[in-house]
Coordinates of C-alpha atoms in Angstrom, one line a residue:
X1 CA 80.5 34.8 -38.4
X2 CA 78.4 34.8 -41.0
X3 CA 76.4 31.6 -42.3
X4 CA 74.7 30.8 -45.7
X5 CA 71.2 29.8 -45.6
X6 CA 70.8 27.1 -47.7
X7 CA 67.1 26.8 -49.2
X8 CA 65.8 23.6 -51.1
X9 CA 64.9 24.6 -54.3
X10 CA 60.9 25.3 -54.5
X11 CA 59.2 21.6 -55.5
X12 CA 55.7 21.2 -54.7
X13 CA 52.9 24.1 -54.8
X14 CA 49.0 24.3 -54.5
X15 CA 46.8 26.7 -56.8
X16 CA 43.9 27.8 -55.3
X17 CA 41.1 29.2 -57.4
X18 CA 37.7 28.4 -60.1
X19 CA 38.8 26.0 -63.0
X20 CA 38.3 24.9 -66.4
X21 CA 35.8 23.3 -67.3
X22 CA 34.0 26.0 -65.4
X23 CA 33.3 29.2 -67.7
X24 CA 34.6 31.5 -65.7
X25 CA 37.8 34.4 -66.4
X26 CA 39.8 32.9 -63.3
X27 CA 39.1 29.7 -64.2
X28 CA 40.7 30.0 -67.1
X29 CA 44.0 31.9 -65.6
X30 CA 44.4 29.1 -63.1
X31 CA 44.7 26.5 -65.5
X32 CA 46.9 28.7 -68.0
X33 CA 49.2 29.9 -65.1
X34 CA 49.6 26.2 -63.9
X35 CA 50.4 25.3 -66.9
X36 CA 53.0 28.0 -67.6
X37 CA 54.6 27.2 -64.1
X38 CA 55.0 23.7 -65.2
X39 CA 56.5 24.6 -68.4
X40 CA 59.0 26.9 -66.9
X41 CA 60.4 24.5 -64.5
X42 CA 59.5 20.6 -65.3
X43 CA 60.5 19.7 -62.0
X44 CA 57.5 21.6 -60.3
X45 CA 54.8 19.9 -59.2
X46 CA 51.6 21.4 -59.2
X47 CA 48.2 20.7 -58.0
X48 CA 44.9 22.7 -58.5
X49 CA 42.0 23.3 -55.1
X50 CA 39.0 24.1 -56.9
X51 CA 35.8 25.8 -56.1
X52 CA 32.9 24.7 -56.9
X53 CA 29.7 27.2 -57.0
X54 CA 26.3 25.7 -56.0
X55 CA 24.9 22.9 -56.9
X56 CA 27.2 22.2 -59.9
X57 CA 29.5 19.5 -60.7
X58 CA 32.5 19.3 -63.5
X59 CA 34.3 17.2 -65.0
X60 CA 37.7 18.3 -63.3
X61 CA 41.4 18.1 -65.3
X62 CA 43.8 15.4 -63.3
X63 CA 45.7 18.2 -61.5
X64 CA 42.7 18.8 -59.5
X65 CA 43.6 17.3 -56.2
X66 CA 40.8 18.6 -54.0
X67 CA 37.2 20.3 -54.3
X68 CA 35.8 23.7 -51.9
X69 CA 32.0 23.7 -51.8
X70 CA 31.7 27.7 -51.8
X71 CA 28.9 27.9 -49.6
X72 CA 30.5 25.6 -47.2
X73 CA 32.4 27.0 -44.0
X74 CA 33.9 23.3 -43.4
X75 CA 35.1 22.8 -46.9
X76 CA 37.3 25.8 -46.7
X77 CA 38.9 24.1 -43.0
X78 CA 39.3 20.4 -45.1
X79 CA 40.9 22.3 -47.8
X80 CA 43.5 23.8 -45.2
X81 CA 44.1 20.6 -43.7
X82 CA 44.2 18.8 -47.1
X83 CA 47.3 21.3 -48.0
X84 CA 49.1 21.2 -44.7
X85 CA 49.5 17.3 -45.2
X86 CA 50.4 17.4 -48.2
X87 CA 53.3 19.5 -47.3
X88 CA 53.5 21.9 -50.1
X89 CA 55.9 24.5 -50.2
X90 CA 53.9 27.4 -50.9
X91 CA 49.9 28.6 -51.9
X92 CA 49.2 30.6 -54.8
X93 CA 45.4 32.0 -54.1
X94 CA 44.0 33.2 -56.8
X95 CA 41.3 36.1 -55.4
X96 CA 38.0 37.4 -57.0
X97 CA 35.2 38.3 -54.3
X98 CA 32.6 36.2 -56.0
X99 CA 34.1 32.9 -56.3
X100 CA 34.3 32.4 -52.5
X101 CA 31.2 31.8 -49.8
X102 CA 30.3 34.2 -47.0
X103 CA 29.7 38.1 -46.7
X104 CA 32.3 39.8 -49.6
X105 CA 33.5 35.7 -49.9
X106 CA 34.9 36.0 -46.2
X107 CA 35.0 31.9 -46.0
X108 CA 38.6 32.2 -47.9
X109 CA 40.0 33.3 -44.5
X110 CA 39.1 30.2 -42.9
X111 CA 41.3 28.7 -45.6
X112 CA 44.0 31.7 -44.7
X113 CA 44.0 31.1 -41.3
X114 CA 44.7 27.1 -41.2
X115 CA 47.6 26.9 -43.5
X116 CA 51.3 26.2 -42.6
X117 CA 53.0 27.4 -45.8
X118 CA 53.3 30.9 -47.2
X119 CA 50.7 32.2 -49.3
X120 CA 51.3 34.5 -52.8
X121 CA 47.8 36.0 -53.8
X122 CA 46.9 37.3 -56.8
X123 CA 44.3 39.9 -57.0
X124 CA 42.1 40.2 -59.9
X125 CA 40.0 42.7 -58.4
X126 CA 41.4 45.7 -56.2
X127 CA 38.9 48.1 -54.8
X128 CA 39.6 51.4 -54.1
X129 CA 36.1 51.7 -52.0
X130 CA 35.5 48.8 -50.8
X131 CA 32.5 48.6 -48.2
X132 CA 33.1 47.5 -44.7
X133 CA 32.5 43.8 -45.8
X134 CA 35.1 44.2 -48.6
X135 CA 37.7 46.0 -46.3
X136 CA 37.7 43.7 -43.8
X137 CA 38.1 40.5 -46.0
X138 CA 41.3 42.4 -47.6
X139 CA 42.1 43.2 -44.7
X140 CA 42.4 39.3 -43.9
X141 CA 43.6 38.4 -46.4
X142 CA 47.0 41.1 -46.4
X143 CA 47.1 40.0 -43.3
X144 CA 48.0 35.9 -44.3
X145 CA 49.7 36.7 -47.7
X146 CA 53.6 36.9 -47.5
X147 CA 53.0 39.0 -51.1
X148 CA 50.0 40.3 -53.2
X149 CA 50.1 40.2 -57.0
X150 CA 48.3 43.0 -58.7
X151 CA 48.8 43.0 -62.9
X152 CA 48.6 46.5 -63.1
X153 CA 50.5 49.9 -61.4
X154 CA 46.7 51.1 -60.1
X155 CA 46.4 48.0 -58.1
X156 CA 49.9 48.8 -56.7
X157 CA 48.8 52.3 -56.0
X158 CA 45.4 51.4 -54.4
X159 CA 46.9 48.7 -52.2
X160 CA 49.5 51.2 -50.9
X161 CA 47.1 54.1 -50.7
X162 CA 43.7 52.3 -49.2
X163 CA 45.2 49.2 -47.7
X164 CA 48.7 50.2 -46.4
X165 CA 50.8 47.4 -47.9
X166 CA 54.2 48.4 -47.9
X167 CA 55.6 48.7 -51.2
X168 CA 57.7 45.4 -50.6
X169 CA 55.0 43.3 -50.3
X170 CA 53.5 43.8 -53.8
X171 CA 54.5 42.2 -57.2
X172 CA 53.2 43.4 -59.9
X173 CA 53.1 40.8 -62.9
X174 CA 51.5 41.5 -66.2
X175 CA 48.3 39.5 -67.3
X176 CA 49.5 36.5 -69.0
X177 CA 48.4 36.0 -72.5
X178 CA 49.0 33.3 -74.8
X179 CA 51.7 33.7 -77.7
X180 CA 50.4 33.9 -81.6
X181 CA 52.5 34.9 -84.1
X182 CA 51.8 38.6 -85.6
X183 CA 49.7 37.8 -88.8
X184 CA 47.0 39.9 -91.3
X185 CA 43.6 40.0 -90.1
X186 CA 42.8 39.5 -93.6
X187 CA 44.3 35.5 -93.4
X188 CA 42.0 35.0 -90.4
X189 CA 38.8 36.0 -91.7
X190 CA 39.0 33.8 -94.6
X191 CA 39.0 31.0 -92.6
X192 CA 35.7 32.0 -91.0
X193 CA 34.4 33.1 -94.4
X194 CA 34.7 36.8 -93.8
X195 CA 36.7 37.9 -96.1
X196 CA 34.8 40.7 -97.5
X197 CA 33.9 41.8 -94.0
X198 CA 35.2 45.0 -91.6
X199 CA 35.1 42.4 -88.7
X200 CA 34.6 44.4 -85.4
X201 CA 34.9 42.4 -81.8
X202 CA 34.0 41.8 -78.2
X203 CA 34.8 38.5 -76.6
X204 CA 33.9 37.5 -73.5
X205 CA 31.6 36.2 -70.8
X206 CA 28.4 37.7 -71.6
X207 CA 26.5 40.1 -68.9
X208 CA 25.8 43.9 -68.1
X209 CA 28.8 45.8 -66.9
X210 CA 30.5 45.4 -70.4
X211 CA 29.0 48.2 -72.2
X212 CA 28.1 46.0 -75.2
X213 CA 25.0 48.1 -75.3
X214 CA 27.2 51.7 -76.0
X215 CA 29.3 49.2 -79.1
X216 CA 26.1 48.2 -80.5
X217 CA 24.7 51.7 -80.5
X218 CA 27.7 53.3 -82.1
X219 CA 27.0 50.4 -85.6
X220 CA 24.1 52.7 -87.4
X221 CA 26.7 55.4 -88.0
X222 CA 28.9 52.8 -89.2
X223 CA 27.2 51.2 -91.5
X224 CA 26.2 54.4 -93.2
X225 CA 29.5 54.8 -94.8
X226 CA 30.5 51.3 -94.5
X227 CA 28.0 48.9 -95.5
X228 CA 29.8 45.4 -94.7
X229 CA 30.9 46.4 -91.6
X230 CA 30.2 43.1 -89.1
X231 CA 30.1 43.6 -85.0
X232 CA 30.9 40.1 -84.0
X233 CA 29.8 39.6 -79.8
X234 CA 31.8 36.5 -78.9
X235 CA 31.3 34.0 -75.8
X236 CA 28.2 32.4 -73.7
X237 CA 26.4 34.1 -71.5
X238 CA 27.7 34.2 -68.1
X239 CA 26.4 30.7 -66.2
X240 CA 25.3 32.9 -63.0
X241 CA 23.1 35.4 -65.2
X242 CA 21.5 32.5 -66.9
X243 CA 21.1 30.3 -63.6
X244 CA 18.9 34.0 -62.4
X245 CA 17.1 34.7 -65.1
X246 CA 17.9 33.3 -68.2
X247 CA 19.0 34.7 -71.7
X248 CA 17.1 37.8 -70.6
X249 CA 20.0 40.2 -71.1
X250 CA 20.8 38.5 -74.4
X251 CA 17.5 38.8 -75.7
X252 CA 17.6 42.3 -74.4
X253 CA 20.6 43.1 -76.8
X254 CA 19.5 41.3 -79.7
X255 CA 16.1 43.4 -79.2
X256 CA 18.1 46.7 -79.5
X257 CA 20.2 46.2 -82.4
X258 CA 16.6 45.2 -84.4
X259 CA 15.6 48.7 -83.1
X260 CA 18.6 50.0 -84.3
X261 CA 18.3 48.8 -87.9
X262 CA 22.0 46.5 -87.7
X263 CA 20.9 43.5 -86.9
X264 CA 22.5 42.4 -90.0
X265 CA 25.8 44.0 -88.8
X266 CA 25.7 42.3 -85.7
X267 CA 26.8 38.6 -85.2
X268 CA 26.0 36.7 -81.5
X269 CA 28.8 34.0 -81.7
X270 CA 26.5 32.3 -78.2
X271 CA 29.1 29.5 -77.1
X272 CA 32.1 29.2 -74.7
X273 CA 35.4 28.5 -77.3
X274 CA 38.2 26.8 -77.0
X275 CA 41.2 28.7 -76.6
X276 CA 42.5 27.9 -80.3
X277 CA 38.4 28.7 -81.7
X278 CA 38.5 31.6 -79.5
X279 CA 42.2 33.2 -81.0
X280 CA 41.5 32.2 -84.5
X281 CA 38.1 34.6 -83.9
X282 CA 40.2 37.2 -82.4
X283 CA 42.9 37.1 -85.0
X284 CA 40.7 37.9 -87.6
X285 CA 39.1 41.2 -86.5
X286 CA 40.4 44.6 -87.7
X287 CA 39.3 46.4 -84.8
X288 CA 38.8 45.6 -80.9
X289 CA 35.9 47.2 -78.9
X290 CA 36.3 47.1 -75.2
X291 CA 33.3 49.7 -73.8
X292 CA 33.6 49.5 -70.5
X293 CA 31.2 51.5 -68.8
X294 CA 33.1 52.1 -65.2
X295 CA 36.4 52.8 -64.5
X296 CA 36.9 50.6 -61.1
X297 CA 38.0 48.2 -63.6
X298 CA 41.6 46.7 -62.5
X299 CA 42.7 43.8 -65.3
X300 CA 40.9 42.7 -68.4
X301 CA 41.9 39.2 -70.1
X302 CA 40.2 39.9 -72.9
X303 CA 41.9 43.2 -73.5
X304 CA 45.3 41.4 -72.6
X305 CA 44.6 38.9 -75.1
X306 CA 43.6 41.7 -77.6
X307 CA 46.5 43.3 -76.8
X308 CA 49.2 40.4 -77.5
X309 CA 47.7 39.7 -80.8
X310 CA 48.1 43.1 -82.1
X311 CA 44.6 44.5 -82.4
X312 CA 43.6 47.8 -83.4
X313 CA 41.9 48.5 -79.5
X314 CA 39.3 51.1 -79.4
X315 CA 38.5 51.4 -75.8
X316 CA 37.0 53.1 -72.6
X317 CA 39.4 54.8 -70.3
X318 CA 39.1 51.9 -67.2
X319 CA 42.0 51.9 -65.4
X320 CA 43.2 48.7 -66.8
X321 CA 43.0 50.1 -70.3
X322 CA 44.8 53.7 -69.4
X323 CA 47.7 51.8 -68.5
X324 CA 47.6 48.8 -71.4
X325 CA 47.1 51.0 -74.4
X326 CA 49.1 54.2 -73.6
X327 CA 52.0 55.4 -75.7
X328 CA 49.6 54.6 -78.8
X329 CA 48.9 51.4 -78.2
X330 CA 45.3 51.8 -78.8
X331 CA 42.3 54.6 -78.5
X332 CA 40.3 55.8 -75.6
X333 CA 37.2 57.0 -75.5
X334 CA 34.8 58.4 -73.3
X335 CA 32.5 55.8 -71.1
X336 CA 29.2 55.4 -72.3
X337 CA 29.3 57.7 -75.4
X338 CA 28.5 56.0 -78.8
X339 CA 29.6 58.6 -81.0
X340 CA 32.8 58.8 -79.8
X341 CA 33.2 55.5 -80.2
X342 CA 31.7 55.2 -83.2
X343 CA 33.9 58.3 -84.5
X344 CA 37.3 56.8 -82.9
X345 CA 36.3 53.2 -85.0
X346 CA 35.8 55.2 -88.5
X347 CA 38.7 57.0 -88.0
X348 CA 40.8 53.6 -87.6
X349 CA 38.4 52.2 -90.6
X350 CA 39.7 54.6 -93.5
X351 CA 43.2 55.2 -91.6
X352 CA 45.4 52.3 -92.5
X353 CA 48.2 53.9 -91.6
X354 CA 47.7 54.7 -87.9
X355 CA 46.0 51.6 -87.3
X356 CA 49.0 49.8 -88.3
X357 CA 50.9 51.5 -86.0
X358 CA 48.7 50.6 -83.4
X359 CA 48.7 47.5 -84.0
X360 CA 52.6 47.0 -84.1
X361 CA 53.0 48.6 -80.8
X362 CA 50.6 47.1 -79.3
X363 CA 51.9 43.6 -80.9
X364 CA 55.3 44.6 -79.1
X365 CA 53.7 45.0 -75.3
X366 CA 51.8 42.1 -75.6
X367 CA 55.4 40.2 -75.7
X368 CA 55.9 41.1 -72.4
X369 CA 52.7 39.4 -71.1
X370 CA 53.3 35.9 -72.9
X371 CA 52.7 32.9 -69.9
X372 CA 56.3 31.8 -70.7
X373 CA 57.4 35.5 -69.6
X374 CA 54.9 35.3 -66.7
X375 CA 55.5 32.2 -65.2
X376 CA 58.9 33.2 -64.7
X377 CA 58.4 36.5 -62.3
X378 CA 56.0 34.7 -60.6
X379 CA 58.5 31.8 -60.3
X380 CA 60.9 34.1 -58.9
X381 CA 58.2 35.9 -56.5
X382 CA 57.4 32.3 -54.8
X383 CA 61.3 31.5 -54.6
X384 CA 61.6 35.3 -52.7
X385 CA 58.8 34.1 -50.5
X386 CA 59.7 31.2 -49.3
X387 CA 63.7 31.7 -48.7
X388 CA 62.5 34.9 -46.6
X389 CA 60.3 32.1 -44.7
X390 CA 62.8 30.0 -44.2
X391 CA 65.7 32.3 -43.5
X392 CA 63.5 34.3 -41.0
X393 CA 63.8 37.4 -43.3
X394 CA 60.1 37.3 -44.1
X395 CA 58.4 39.9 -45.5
X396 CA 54.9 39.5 -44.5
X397 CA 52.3 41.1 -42.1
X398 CA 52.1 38.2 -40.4
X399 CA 54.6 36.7 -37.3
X400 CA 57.4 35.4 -39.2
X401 CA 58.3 33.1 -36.6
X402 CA 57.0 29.9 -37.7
X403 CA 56.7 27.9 -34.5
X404 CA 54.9 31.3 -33.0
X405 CA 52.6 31.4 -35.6
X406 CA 52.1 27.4 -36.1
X407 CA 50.7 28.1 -32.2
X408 CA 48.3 30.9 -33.2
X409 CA 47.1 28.2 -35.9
X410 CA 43.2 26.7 -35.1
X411 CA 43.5 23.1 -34.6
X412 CA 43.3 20.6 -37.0
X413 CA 40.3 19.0 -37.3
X414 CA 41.6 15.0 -36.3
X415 CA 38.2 13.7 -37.3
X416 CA 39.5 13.7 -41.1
X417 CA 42.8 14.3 -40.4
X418 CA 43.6 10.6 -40.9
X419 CA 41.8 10.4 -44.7
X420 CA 43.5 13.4 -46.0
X421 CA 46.9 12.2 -45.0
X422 CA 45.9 8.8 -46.8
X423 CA 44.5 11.2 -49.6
X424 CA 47.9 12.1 -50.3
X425 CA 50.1 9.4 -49.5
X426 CA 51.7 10.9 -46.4
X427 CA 53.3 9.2 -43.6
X428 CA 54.7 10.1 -40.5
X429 CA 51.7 12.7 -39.6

């Protein structure tokens, strides 16, 4: 006979991951994808598990339920504990190497290891060479996570083809990206008293590895044939590279667009933005650089973001962008060459036409990244997760047996086992 497995619909879940106010990328698509979640289903609750980097504090939103000290082994085991009392229903990790503590951030698995419900991680970095470090940190953390999101085919590819994850235990979901209506950049720009202006842009934390230097390098040719041409640089520099050594690499850029001649032609907007400052920016450009210099580059918010606004893209051919602006939905160029950059941008400069084009199609693929459109397939991969948990039809790597692997589980740590149930208001435990 055959019986119905009745599951409870999903109610409570944990997102683990850097946020706002912190300036950092994943910061920011925490608090946007919590925030989506909760407008897709109103009766989800939703609480953040924050990581902190050294010696810094912030001034944390509400949803914020619990801090990790990065550099702190014992952090990680609270935090496990902290979410096993609280008897979520699932963990939604978000994973960059960097924002954890440990060799390649290998602390996470102590957070892995401890916790009772299913885990959904989202990569926003997949390396296709990783060192041994690296591999073995993936390796954990494959290992613990009942599925892996990737927001791109590559990262599908790589985790099938380096890792050996079965097909059905990747999701690939799109970048979200906020939703703007499809407008002139010439409206934009005369809000920021531009009008007159070829407005070029590059948003984003500020630091080597974006290939401002190649963008900046292409503006003398530019300005030759068109004189008001503006190269606008948006966004702070990175809080790590100024915590090491200052606005050094700033200072570095500023330096070579004097030597260049354009310093005129090139604007350092030096501040993090709001999300409404930082789209009103991005609406008004004609034309979006994104220079890259490698192509081990997986996702890119700020080409996402350019993306679902409908900018004219010029960019390198990182594997993020190969995917994002095929089918004409922007321009590659070659890494690291400034004439071809600079050739690509003219082009788009005097040819209305095509850049329209671009811009229309890429307008139309950026509706399939809006966080309303997001937050639904990821709603649907943590409702497949946990009714294979609880029907025994599991997916993951891991023993799906839960009392089997609730054994395999390190102990919990009694000593503050008491506070975090009070913590949460749990009784019973």
């Amino acid at each position: 006979m055959n019986h119905s497995v009745i599951i409870p619909p999903l109610k409570r879940i944990a997102v683990v991951g850097t946020c706002i106010p912190r300036q950092c990328g994943i910061a920011t698509f925490t608090n946007d994808l919590q925030q989506a979640l909760k407008n897709c289903d109103s009766d989800l609750s939703s609480m953040t598990i924050a990581l902190t980097d050294d010696a810094n504090t912030y001034a944390y939103p509400p949803d914020v339920a619990l801090e990790i000290q990065q550099a702190s082994p014992a952090s990680y085991a609270v935090a496990a504990d902290f979410l096993n009392v609280s008897n979520v229903d699932l963990v939604s990790l978000q994973h960059e190497f960097g924002i954890f503590g440990g060799e390649a951030g290998e602390f996470i698995l102590g957070l892995l290891s401890g916790l009772n419900a299913p885990i959904v991680t989202t990569l926003h970095t997949v390396l296709a060479n990783p060192n041994p470090a690296q591999r073995r940190v993936m390796d954990g953390i494959i290992k613990h996570s009942s599925r892996l999101v990737v927001m791109a085919d590559k990262g599908r590819r790589i985790l099938q083809d380096v890792y050996d994850v079965p097909t059905e235990h990747i999701a690939v979901i799109p970048h979200g990206v906020p939703d703007r209506a499809f407008i002139d950049p010439a409206m934009a720009k005369h809000k920021l008293g531009l009008a007159d202006r070829t407005l070029l842009m590059t948003f984003g934390l500020l630091g080597p590895g974006k290939g401002i230097e190649t963008a900046i390098r292409a503006v003398p040719a530019l300005v030759r044939d068109h004189p008001n041409l503006l190269y606008m640089i948006v966004g702070a520099t990175h809080p790590n590279l100024v915590r090491d050594e200052g606005e050094r690499y700033r200072d570095s850029l500023v330096a070579l667009a004097t030597e260049l001649g354009v310093i005129e032609n090139i604007c350092f907007v030096d501040r993090y933005l709001s999300l409404d400052e930082l789209l009103d920016h991005l609406a008004a450009c004609d034309i979006y650089l994104s220079p890259y210099p490698n192509e081990a580059q997986i996702v890119s918010g700020t080409l996402a973001y350019a993306v679902a606004l409908g900018k004219a893209v010029v960019s390198t051919p990182f594997w993020y962008a190969q995917e994002l602006l095929a089918d004409h939905c922007g321009v590659l160029v070659p890494f690291s060459e400034p004439d071809a950059l600079g050739a690509a941008v003219a082009r788009l400069i005097v040819d209305g036409a095509s850049r329209s084009e671009i811009r229309t199609r890429a307008y139309e693929r950026g509706r399939a990244m809006i966080w309303s459109s997001v937050a639904k397939q990821y709603l649907k991969v943590f409702s497949d997760v946990r009714f294979e948990r609880r029907s025994g039809a599991s997916r993951a790597i891991r023993p799906v047996n839960d009392e089997a692997w609730n054994r395999a589980l390190p102990p919990i740590n009694t000593d503050h086992l008491a506070a975090l149930t009070d913590m949460v208001g749990v009784t019973g435990v």
